[in-house]
Short mmCIF file of C-alpha atoms in Angstrom, two decimals:
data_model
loop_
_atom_site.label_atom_id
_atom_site.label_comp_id
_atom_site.label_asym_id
_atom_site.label_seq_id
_atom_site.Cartn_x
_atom_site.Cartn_y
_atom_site.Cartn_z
CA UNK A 218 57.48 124.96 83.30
CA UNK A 219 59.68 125.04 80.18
CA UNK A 220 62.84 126.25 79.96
CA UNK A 221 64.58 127.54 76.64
CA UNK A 222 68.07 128.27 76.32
CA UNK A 223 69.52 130.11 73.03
CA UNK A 224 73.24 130.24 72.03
CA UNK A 225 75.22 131.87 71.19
CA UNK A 226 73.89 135.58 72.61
CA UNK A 227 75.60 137.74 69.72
CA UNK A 228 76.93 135.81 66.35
CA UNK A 229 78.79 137.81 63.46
CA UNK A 230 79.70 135.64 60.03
CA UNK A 231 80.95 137.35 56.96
CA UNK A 232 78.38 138.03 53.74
CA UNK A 233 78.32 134.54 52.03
CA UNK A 234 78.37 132.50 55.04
CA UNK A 235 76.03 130.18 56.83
CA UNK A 236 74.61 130.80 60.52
CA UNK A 237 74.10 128.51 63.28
CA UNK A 238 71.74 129.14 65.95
CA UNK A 239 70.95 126.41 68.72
CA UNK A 240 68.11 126.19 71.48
CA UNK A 241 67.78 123.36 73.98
CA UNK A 242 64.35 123.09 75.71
CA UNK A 243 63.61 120.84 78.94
CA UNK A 244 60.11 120.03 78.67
CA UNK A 245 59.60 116.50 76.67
CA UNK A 246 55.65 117.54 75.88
CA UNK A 247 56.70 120.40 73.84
CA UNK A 248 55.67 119.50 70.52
CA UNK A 249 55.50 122.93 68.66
CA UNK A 250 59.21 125.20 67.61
CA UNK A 251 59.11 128.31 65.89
CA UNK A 252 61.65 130.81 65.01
CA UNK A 253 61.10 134.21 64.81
CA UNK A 254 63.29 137.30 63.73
CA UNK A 255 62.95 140.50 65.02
CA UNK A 256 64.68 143.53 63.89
CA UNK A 257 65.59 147.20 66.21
CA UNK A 258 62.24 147.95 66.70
CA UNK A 259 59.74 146.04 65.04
CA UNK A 260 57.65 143.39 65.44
CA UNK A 261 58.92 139.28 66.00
CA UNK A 262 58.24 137.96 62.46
CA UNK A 263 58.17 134.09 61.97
CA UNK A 264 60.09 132.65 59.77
CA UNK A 265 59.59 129.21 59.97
CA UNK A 266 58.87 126.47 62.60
CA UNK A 267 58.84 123.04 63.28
CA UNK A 268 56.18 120.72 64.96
CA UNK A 269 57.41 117.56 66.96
CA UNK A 270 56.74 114.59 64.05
CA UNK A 271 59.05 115.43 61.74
CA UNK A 272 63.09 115.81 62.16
CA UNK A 273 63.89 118.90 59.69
CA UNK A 274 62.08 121.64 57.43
CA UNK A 275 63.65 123.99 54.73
CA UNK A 276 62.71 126.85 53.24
CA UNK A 277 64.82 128.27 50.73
CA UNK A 278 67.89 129.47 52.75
CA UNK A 279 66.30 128.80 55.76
CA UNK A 280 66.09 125.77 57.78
CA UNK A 281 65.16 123.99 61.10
CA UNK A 282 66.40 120.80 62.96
CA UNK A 283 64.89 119.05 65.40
CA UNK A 284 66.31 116.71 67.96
CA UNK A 285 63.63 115.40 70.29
CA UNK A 286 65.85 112.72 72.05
CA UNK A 287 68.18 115.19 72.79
CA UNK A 288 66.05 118.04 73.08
CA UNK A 289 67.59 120.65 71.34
CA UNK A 290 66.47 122.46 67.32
CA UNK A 291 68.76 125.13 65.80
CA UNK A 292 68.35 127.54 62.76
CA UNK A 293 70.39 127.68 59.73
CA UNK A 294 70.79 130.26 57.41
CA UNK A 295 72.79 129.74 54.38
CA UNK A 296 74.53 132.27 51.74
CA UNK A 297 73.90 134.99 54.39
CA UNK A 298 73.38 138.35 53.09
CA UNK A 299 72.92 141.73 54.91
CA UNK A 300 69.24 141.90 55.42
CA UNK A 301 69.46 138.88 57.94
CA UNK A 302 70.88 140.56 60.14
CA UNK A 303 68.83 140.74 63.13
CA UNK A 304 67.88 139.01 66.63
CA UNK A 305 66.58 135.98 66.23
CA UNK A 306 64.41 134.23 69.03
CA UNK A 307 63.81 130.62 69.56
CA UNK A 308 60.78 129.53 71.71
CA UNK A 309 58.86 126.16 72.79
CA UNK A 310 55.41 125.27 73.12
CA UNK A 311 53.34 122.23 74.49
CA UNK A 312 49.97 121.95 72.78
CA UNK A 313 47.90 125.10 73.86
CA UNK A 314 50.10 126.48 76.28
CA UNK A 315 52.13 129.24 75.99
CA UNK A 316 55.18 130.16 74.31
CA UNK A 317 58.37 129.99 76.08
CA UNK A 318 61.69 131.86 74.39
CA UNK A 319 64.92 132.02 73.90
CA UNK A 320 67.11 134.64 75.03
CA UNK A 321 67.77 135.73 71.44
CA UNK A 322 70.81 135.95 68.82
CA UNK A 323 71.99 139.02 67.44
CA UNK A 324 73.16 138.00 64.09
CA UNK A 325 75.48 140.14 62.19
CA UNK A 326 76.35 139.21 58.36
CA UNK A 327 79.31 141.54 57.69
CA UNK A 328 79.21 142.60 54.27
CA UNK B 416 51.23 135.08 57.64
CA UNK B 417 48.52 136.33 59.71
CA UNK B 418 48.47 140.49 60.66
CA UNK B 419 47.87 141.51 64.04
CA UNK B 420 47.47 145.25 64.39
CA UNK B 421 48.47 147.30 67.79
CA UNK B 422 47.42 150.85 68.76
CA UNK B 423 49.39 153.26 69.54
CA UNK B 424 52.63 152.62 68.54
CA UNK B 425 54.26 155.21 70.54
CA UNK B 426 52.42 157.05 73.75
CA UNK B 427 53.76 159.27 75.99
CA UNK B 428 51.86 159.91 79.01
CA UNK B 429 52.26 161.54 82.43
CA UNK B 430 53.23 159.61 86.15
CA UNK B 431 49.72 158.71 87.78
CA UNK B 432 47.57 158.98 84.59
CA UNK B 433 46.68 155.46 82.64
CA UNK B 434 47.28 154.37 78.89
CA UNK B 435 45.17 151.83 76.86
CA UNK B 436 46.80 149.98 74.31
CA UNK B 437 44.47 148.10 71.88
CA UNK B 438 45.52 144.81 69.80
CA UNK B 439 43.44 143.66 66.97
CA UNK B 440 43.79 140.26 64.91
CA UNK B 441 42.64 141.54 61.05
CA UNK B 442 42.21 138.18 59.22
CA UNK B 443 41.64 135.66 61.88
CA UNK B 444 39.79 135.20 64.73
CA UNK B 445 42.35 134.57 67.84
CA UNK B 446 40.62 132.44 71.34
CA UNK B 447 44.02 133.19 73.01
CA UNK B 448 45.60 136.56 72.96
CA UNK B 449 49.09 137.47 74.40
CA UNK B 450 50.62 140.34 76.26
CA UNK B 451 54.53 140.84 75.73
CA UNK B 452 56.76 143.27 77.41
CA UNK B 453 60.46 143.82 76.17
CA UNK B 454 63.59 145.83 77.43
CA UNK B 455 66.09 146.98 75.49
CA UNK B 456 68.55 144.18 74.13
CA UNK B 457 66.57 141.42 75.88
CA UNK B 458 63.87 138.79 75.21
CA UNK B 459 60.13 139.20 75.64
CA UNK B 460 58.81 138.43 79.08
CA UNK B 461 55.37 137.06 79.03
CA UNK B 462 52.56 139.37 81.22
CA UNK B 463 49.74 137.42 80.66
CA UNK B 464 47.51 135.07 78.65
CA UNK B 465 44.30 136.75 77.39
CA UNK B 466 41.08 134.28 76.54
CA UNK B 467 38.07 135.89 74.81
CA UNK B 468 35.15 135.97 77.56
CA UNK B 469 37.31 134.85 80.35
CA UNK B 470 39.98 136.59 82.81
CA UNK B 471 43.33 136.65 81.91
CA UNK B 472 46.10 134.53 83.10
CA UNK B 473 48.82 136.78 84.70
CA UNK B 474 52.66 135.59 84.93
CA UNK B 475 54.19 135.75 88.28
CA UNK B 476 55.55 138.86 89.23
CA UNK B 477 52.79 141.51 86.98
CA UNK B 478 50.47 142.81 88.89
CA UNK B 479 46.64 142.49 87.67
CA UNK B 480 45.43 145.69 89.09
CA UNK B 481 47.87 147.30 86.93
CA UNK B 482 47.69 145.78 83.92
CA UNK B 483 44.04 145.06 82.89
CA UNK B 484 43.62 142.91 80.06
CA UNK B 485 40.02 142.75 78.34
CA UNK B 486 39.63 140.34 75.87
CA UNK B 487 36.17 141.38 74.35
CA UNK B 488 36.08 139.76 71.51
CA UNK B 489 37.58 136.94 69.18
CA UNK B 490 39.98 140.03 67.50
CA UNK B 491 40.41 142.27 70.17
CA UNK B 492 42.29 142.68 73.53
CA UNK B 493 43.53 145.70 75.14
CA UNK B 494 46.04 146.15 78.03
CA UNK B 495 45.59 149.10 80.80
CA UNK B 496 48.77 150.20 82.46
CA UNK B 497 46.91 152.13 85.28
CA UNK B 498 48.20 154.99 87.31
CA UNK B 499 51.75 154.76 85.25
CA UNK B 500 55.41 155.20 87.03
CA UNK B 501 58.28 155.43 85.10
CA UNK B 502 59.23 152.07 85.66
CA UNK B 503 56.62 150.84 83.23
CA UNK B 504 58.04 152.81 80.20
CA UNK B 505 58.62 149.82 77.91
CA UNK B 506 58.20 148.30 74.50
CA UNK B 507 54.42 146.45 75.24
CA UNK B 508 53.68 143.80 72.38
CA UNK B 509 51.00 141.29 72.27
CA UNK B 510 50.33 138.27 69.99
CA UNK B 511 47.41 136.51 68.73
CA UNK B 512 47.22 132.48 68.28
CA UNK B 513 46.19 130.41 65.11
CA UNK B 514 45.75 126.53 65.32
CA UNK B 515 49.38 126.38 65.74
CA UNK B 516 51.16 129.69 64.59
CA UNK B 517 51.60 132.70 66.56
CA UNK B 518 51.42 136.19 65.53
CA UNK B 519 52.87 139.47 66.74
CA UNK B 520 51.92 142.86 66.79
CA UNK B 521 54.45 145.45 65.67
CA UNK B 522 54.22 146.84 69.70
CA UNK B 523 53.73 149.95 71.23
CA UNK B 524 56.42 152.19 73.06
CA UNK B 525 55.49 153.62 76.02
CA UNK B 526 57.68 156.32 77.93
CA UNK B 527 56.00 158.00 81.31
CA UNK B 528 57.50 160.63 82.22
#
């Protein structure tokens, strides 16, 4: 089955910043990356994802690459501000199967 | 995005008795429902794979007989955690499918004491 591997595990940056998260997966069928952030109790929220035709997505300060050759996508957050701190998951998906995640990142934007 | 709705969010319940939780999808009509369970400061772990009219899929590892999944209908699926140890206190989410997205519930924790 797929594998997804998340790094780094814990990842402070100061108020301003940008944030890098990376994820490599090992199964070439997966066609399907989404990102979700979950704060200390709640529910995983998406907040944006990628599908295997195209190479990068944006929204606002958020945005996804995709490398399928290398098989690896990361997250980056730009101007970082409090409120995004949080763990964030990466996962990978082939067609109708199931979700496979990351270990998480617990992001920390220190005012 | 989509809401899926879980019920209860917190439940306490005694060793040996059994808790239902219930997950709804309120705007969209989910085939393929998911069961989630989460410790503290780690990932979500995958129980099973809920299809409306069919038996679920269980992961490796999670018993069946414990953890009955009914999937009655296209916007609801409930887990059973029967005869409940302590070991099963945990945070129990489940997710519901789109086309492509995939939506969470805002989970249920469940202490046995």
């Amino acid at each position: 089955g797929e594998n997804v591997e998340q790094h780094p595990s814990t990842l402070s940056v100061q108020e301003g910043d940008s944030a890098v998260i990376k994820c490599t997966y090992s199964d070439s069928a997966s066609n399907y990356f989404p990102w979700y952030k979950q704060e200390l109790g709640k529910r995983p929220q998406l907040i944006i994802d990628i599908r295997s035709n195209v190479g990068e997505k944006k929204d606002q300060r958020i945005a996804v690459t995709l490398n399928k050759t290398a098989k690896h996508f990361s997250l980056h957050i730009t101007e970082t501000q409090p409120e995004d701190s949080a763990v964030y998951f990466c996962a990978a998906r082939e067609g109708a199967n199931n979700l496979f995640f990351g270990t998480g990142t617990r992001l920390t934007v220190i005012p | 995005g989509a809401v899926v709705s879980q019920h209860p969010s917190r439940v306490i319940c005694k060793s040996g008795t059994s808790v239902k939780i219930e997950c709804r999808s309120l705007d969209f009509q989910a085939t393929t429902m998911f069961w989630y369970r989460q410790f503290p400061k780690k990932s979500l772990m995958l129980m099973a794979t809920s299809n409306e009219g069919s038996k679920a899929t269980y992961e490796q590892g999670v018993e069946k007989d414990k953890f009955l999944i009914n999937h009655a209908s296209l916007t609801l699926s409930t887990l059973t955690v029967t005869s409940a140890h302590p070991e099963d206190s945990s945070f129990y989410i489940c997710s519901a499918r789109g086309i492509y997205e995939q939506y969470f519930g805002p989970g249920t924790r469940l202490t046995v004491t």
